[in-house]
Amino acid sequence: MFSRHQDHHGACHAILRIQNVYKLNTTDIANGIIMNNKATEPLSAVECLDIAKTSTKTAYYRQGLDWINIAVQKNLSLADTLEAKITTADIFRMDGNFTEAMAIIRDIQADIQFKDNLTEYHKSRIKLAEEGTKG
């Protein structure tokens, strides 16, 4: 039996895969529209961010950036905005754009609202991103 986390990750991965196969628009999916069928509720900002985070594990990097942009437009909390920025840096790093990844990391480190809210988990992800950008 799968845990809720595995089920959630699997659902996010399935959305990315279906989006890729059928060339579905990210904004439409986030708004609950798939092939002209409308869901009762759109996806929340956090659900969009979760899909973006899943993209880092599935190499759907371009789609991940689209999902992050939508999540940010839907008004994430400060903690989730920080998570979105770190995930964006991860996506750029994994896609080989080390300059952009480091620019985002430096922005996070310079921004007082984020600097004061970095948990050990965030610090470890930033360190991993920094190490991953060294050639």
PDB file of C-alpha atoms in Angstrom:
ATOM      1  CA  MET A   1       0.000   0.000   0.000  1.00  0.00           C
ATOM      2  CA  PHE A   2       1.286   3.477  -0.878  1.00  0.00           C
ATOM      3  CA  SER A   3       1.705   6.245   1.649  1.00  0.00           C
ATOM      4  CA  ARG A   4      -0.155   9.512   1.166  1.00  0.00           C
ATOM      5  CA  HIS A   5       3.145  11.158   0.182  1.00  0.00           C
ATOM      6  CA  GLN A   6       3.753   8.561  -2.538  1.00  0.00           C
ATOM      7  CA  ASP A   7       0.169   8.936  -3.764  1.00  0.00           C
ATOM      8  CA  HIS A   8       0.519  12.729  -3.834  1.00  0.00           C
ATOM      9  CA  HIS A   9       3.861  12.579  -5.652  1.00  0.00           C
ATOM     10  CA  GLY A  10       2.413  10.064  -8.104  1.00  0.00           C
ATOM     11  CA  ALA A  11      -0.559  12.329  -8.812  1.00  0.00           C
ATOM     12  CA  CYS A  12       1.725  15.333  -9.391  1.00  0.00           C
ATOM     13  CA  HIS A  13       3.921  13.260 -11.700  1.00  0.00           C
ATOM     14  CA  ALA A  14       0.854  12.052 -13.601  1.00  0.00           C
ATOM     15  CA  ILE A  15      -0.300  15.646 -14.126  1.00  0.00           C
ATOM     16  CA  LEU A  16       3.113  16.566 -15.533  1.00  0.00           C
ATOM     17  CA  ARG A  17       3.182  13.507 -17.782  1.00  0.00           C
ATOM     18  CA  ILE A  18      -0.360  14.064 -19.096  1.00  0.00           C
ATOM     19  CA  GLN A  19       0.393  17.749 -19.606  1.00  0.00           C
ATOM     20  CA  ASN A  20       3.471  16.832 -21.628  1.00  0.00           C
ATOM     21  CA  VAL A  21       1.836  14.110 -23.724  1.00  0.00           C
ATOM     22  CA  TYR A  22      -1.281  16.115 -24.576  1.00  0.00           C
ATOM     23  CA  LYS A  23       0.461  19.524 -24.705  1.00  0.00           C
ATOM     24  CA  LEU A  24      -1.959  20.967 -22.129  1.00  0.00           C
ATOM     25  CA  ASN A  25      -1.706  24.563 -20.988  1.00  0.00           C
ATOM     26  CA  THR A  26      -0.393  24.969 -17.426  1.00  0.00           C
ATOM     27  CA  THR A  27      -2.732  27.861 -16.614  1.00  0.00           C
ATOM     28  CA  ASP A  28      -5.751  25.894 -17.824  1.00  0.00           C
ATOM     29  CA  ILE A  29      -4.842  22.900 -15.669  1.00  0.00           C
ATOM     30  CA  ALA A  30      -4.243  25.145 -12.641  1.00  0.00           C
ATOM     31  CA  ASN A  31      -7.676  26.690 -13.208  1.00  0.00           C
ATOM     32  CA  GLY A  32      -9.255  23.240 -13.369  1.00  0.00           C
ATOM     33  CA  ILE A  33      -9.757  23.142 -17.134  1.00  0.00           C
ATOM     34  CA  ILE A  34      -8.599  20.045 -18.996  1.00  0.00           C
ATOM     35  CA  MET A  35      -9.561  19.672 -22.644  1.00  0.00           C
ATOM     36  CA  ASN A  36     -12.580  21.998 -22.198  1.00  0.00           C
ATOM     37  CA  ASN A  37     -13.807  20.154 -19.089  1.00  0.00           C
ATOM     38  CA  LYS A  38     -14.039  22.326 -15.967  1.00  0.00           C
ATOM     39  CA  ALA A  39     -13.386  20.944 -12.481  1.00  0.00           C
ATOM     40  CA  THR A  40     -15.357  22.149  -9.483  1.00  0.00           C
ATOM     41  CA  GLU A  41     -12.297  23.784  -7.902  1.00  0.00           C
ATOM     42  CA  PRO A  42      -9.060  25.139  -9.354  1.00  0.00           C
ATOM     43  CA  LEU A  43      -5.740  23.990  -7.942  1.00  0.00           C
ATOM     44  CA  SER A  44      -4.442  25.923  -4.943  1.00  0.00           C
ATOM     45  CA  ALA A  45      -1.142  27.797  -4.882  1.00  0.00           C
ATOM     46  CA  VAL A  46       0.400  25.046  -2.744  1.00  0.00           C
ATOM     47  CA  GLU A  47      -0.837  22.316  -5.094  1.00  0.00           C
ATOM     48  CA  CYS A  48       0.748  24.190  -8.024  1.00  0.00           C
ATOM     49  CA  LEU A  49       3.987  24.471  -6.034  1.00  0.00           C
ATOM     50  CA  ASP A  50       3.873  20.736  -5.260  1.00  0.00           C
ATOM     51  CA  ILE A  51       3.601  19.972  -8.976  1.00  0.00           C
ATOM     52  CA  ALA A  52       6.590  22.266  -9.608  1.00  0.00           C
ATOM     53  CA  LYS A  53       8.609  20.492  -6.907  1.00  0.00           C
ATOM     54  CA  THR A  54       7.749  17.147  -8.496  1.00  0.00           C
ATOM     55  CA  SER A  55       9.123  18.447 -11.809  1.00  0.00           C
ATOM     56  CA  THR A  56      12.600  18.478 -10.237  1.00  0.00           C
ATOM     57  CA  LYS A  57      12.353  14.713  -9.796  1.00  0.00           C
ATOM     58  CA  THR A  58      10.957  14.007 -13.260  1.00  0.00           C
ATOM     59  CA  ALA A  59      12.978  16.352 -15.537  1.00  0.00           C
ATOM     60  CA  TYR A  60       9.933  18.357 -16.647  1.00  0.00           C
ATOM     61  CA  TYR A  61      11.906  21.504 -15.901  1.00  0.00           C
ATOM     62  CA  ARG A  62      10.199  23.982 -18.262  1.00  0.00           C
ATOM     63  CA  GLN A  63       6.809  22.909 -16.954  1.00  0.00           C
ATOM     64  CA  GLY A  64       8.107  23.221 -13.402  1.00  0.00           C
ATOM     65  CA  LEU A  65       8.957  26.880 -13.962  1.00  0.00           C
ATOM     66  CA  ASP A  66       5.468  27.467 -15.369  1.00  0.00           C
ATOM     67  CA  TRP A  67       3.906  25.830 -12.300  1.00  0.00           C
ATOM     68  CA  ILE A  68       6.028  27.976  -9.978  1.00  0.00           C
ATOM     69  CA  ASN A  69       4.966  31.152 -11.768  1.00  0.00           C
ATOM     70  CA  ILE A  70       1.307  30.213 -11.369  1.00  0.00           C
ATOM     71  CA  ALA A  71       1.795  29.297  -7.704  1.00  0.00           C
ATOM     72  CA  VAL A  72       3.382  32.695  -7.033  1.00  0.00           C
ATOM     73  CA  GLN A  73       0.528  34.470  -8.844  1.00  0.00           C
ATOM     74  CA  LYS A  74      -1.902  32.677  -6.529  1.00  0.00           C
ATOM     75  CA  ASN A  75      -0.310  34.318  -3.473  1.00  0.00           C
ATOM     76  CA  LEU A  76       1.896  31.864  -1.618  1.00  0.00           C
ATOM     77  CA  SER A  77       2.782  32.344   2.027  1.00  0.00           C
ATOM     78  CA  LEU A  78       6.263  33.653   2.836  1.00  0.00           C
ATOM     79  CA  ALA A  79       7.480  30.121   3.639  1.00  0.00           C
ATOM     80  CA  ASP A  80       6.031  28.745   0.400  1.00  0.00           C
ATOM     81  CA  THR A  81       7.465  31.679  -1.588  1.00  0.00           C
ATOM     82  CA  LEU A  82      10.877  30.790  -0.182  1.00  0.00           C
ATOM     83  CA  GLU A  83      10.272  27.164  -1.177  1.00  0.00           C
ATOM     84  CA  ALA A  84       9.297  28.321  -4.682  1.00  0.00           C
ATOM     85  CA  LYS A  85      12.512  30.333  -5.027  1.00  0.00           C
ATOM     86  CA  ILE A  86      14.686  27.434  -3.872  1.00  0.00           C
ATOM     87  CA  THR A  87      12.822  25.073  -6.209  1.00  0.00           C
ATOM     88  CA  THR A  88      13.372  27.531  -9.074  1.00  0.00           C
ATOM     89  CA  ALA A  89      17.103  27.518  -8.303  1.00  0.00           C
ATOM     90  CA  ASP A  90      17.001  23.696  -8.241  1.00  0.00           C
ATOM     91  CA  ILE A  91      15.312  23.602 -11.647  1.00  0.00           C
ATOM     92  CA  PHE A  92      17.854  25.970 -13.206  1.00  0.00           C
ATOM     93  CA  ARG A  93      20.731  24.009 -11.651  1.00  0.00           C
ATOM     94  CA  MET A  94      19.394  20.653 -12.842  1.00  0.00           C
ATOM     95  CA  ASP A  95      18.849  22.084 -16.314  1.00  0.00           C
ATOM     96  CA  GLY A  96      22.472  23.287 -16.422  1.00  0.00           C
ATOM     97  CA  ASN A  97      21.780  27.010 -15.989  1.00  0.00           C
ATOM     98  CA  PHE A  98      24.168  27.491 -13.068  1.00  0.00           C
ATOM     99  CA  THR A  99      24.426  31.272 -13.427  1.00  0.00           C
ATOM    100  CA  GLU A 100      20.676  31.737 -13.012  1.00  0.00           C
ATOM    101  CA  ALA A 101      20.554  29.231 -10.149  1.00  0.00           C
ATOM    102  CA  MET A 102      23.271  31.098  -8.247  1.00  0.00           C
ATOM    103  CA  ALA A 103      21.593  34.462  -8.909  1.00  0.00           C
ATOM    104  CA  ILE A 104      18.433  33.172  -7.236  1.00  0.00           C
ATOM    105  CA  ILE A 105      20.389  31.739  -4.296  1.00  0.00           C
ATOM    106  CA  ARG A 106      22.195  35.077  -3.833  1.00  0.00           C
ATOM    107  CA  ASP A 107      18.862  36.935  -3.954  1.00  0.00           C
ATOM    108  CA  ILE A 108      17.466  34.651  -1.241  1.00  0.00           C
ATOM    109  CA  GLN A 109      20.533  35.164   0.935  1.00  0.00           C
ATOM    110  CA  ALA A 110      20.356  38.953   0.489  1.00  0.00           C
ATOM    111  CA  ASP A 111      16.615  39.296   1.129  1.00  0.00           C
ATOM    112  CA  ILE A 112      16.067  39.990   4.819  1.00  0.00           C
ATOM    113  CA  GLN A 113      12.533  38.550   4.866  1.00  0.00           C
ATOM    114  CA  PHE A 114      13.869  35.221   3.619  1.00  0.00           C
ATOM    115  CA  LYS A 115      17.156  35.328   5.501  1.00  0.00           C
ATOM    116  CA  ASP A 116      15.310  35.560   8.815  1.00  0.00           C
ATOM    117  CA  ASN A 117      13.038  32.635   7.920  1.00  0.00           C
ATOM    118  CA  LEU A 118      15.545  30.075   6.669  1.00  0.00           C
ATOM    119  CA  THR A 119      15.137  26.741   8.421  1.00  0.00           C
ATOM    120  CA  GLU A 120      17.890  24.138   8.565  1.00  0.00           C
ATOM    121  CA  TYR A 121      16.080  22.336   5.756  1.00  0.00           C
ATOM    122  CA  HIS A 122      16.192  25.473   3.569  1.00  0.00           C
ATOM    123  CA  LYS A 123      19.851  26.059   4.426  1.00  0.00           C
ATOM    124  CA  SER A 124      20.721  22.493   3.421  1.00  0.00           C
ATOM    125  CA  ARG A 125      18.874  22.885   0.095  1.00  0.00           C
ATOM    126  CA  ILE A 126      20.676  26.170  -0.581  1.00  0.00           C
ATOM    127  CA  LYS A 127      24.016  24.545   0.228  1.00  0.00           C
ATOM    128  CA  LEU A 128      23.197  21.662  -2.111  1.00  0.00           C
ATOM    129  CA  ALA A 129      22.286  24.131  -4.873  1.00  0.00           C
ATOM    130  CA  GLU A 130      25.516  26.071  -4.333  1.00  0.00           C
ATOM    131  CA  GLU A 131      27.623  22.903  -4.432  1.00  0.00           C
ATOM    132  CA  GLY A 132      25.772  21.706  -7.522  1.00  0.00           C
ATOM    133  CA  THR A 133      26.661  24.873  -9.423  1.00  0.00           C
ATOM    134  CA  LYS A 134      30.408  24.553  -8.890  1.00  0.00           C
ATOM    135  CA  GLY A 135      32.086  23.279 -12.004  1.00  0.00           C
TER     136      GLY A 135
END
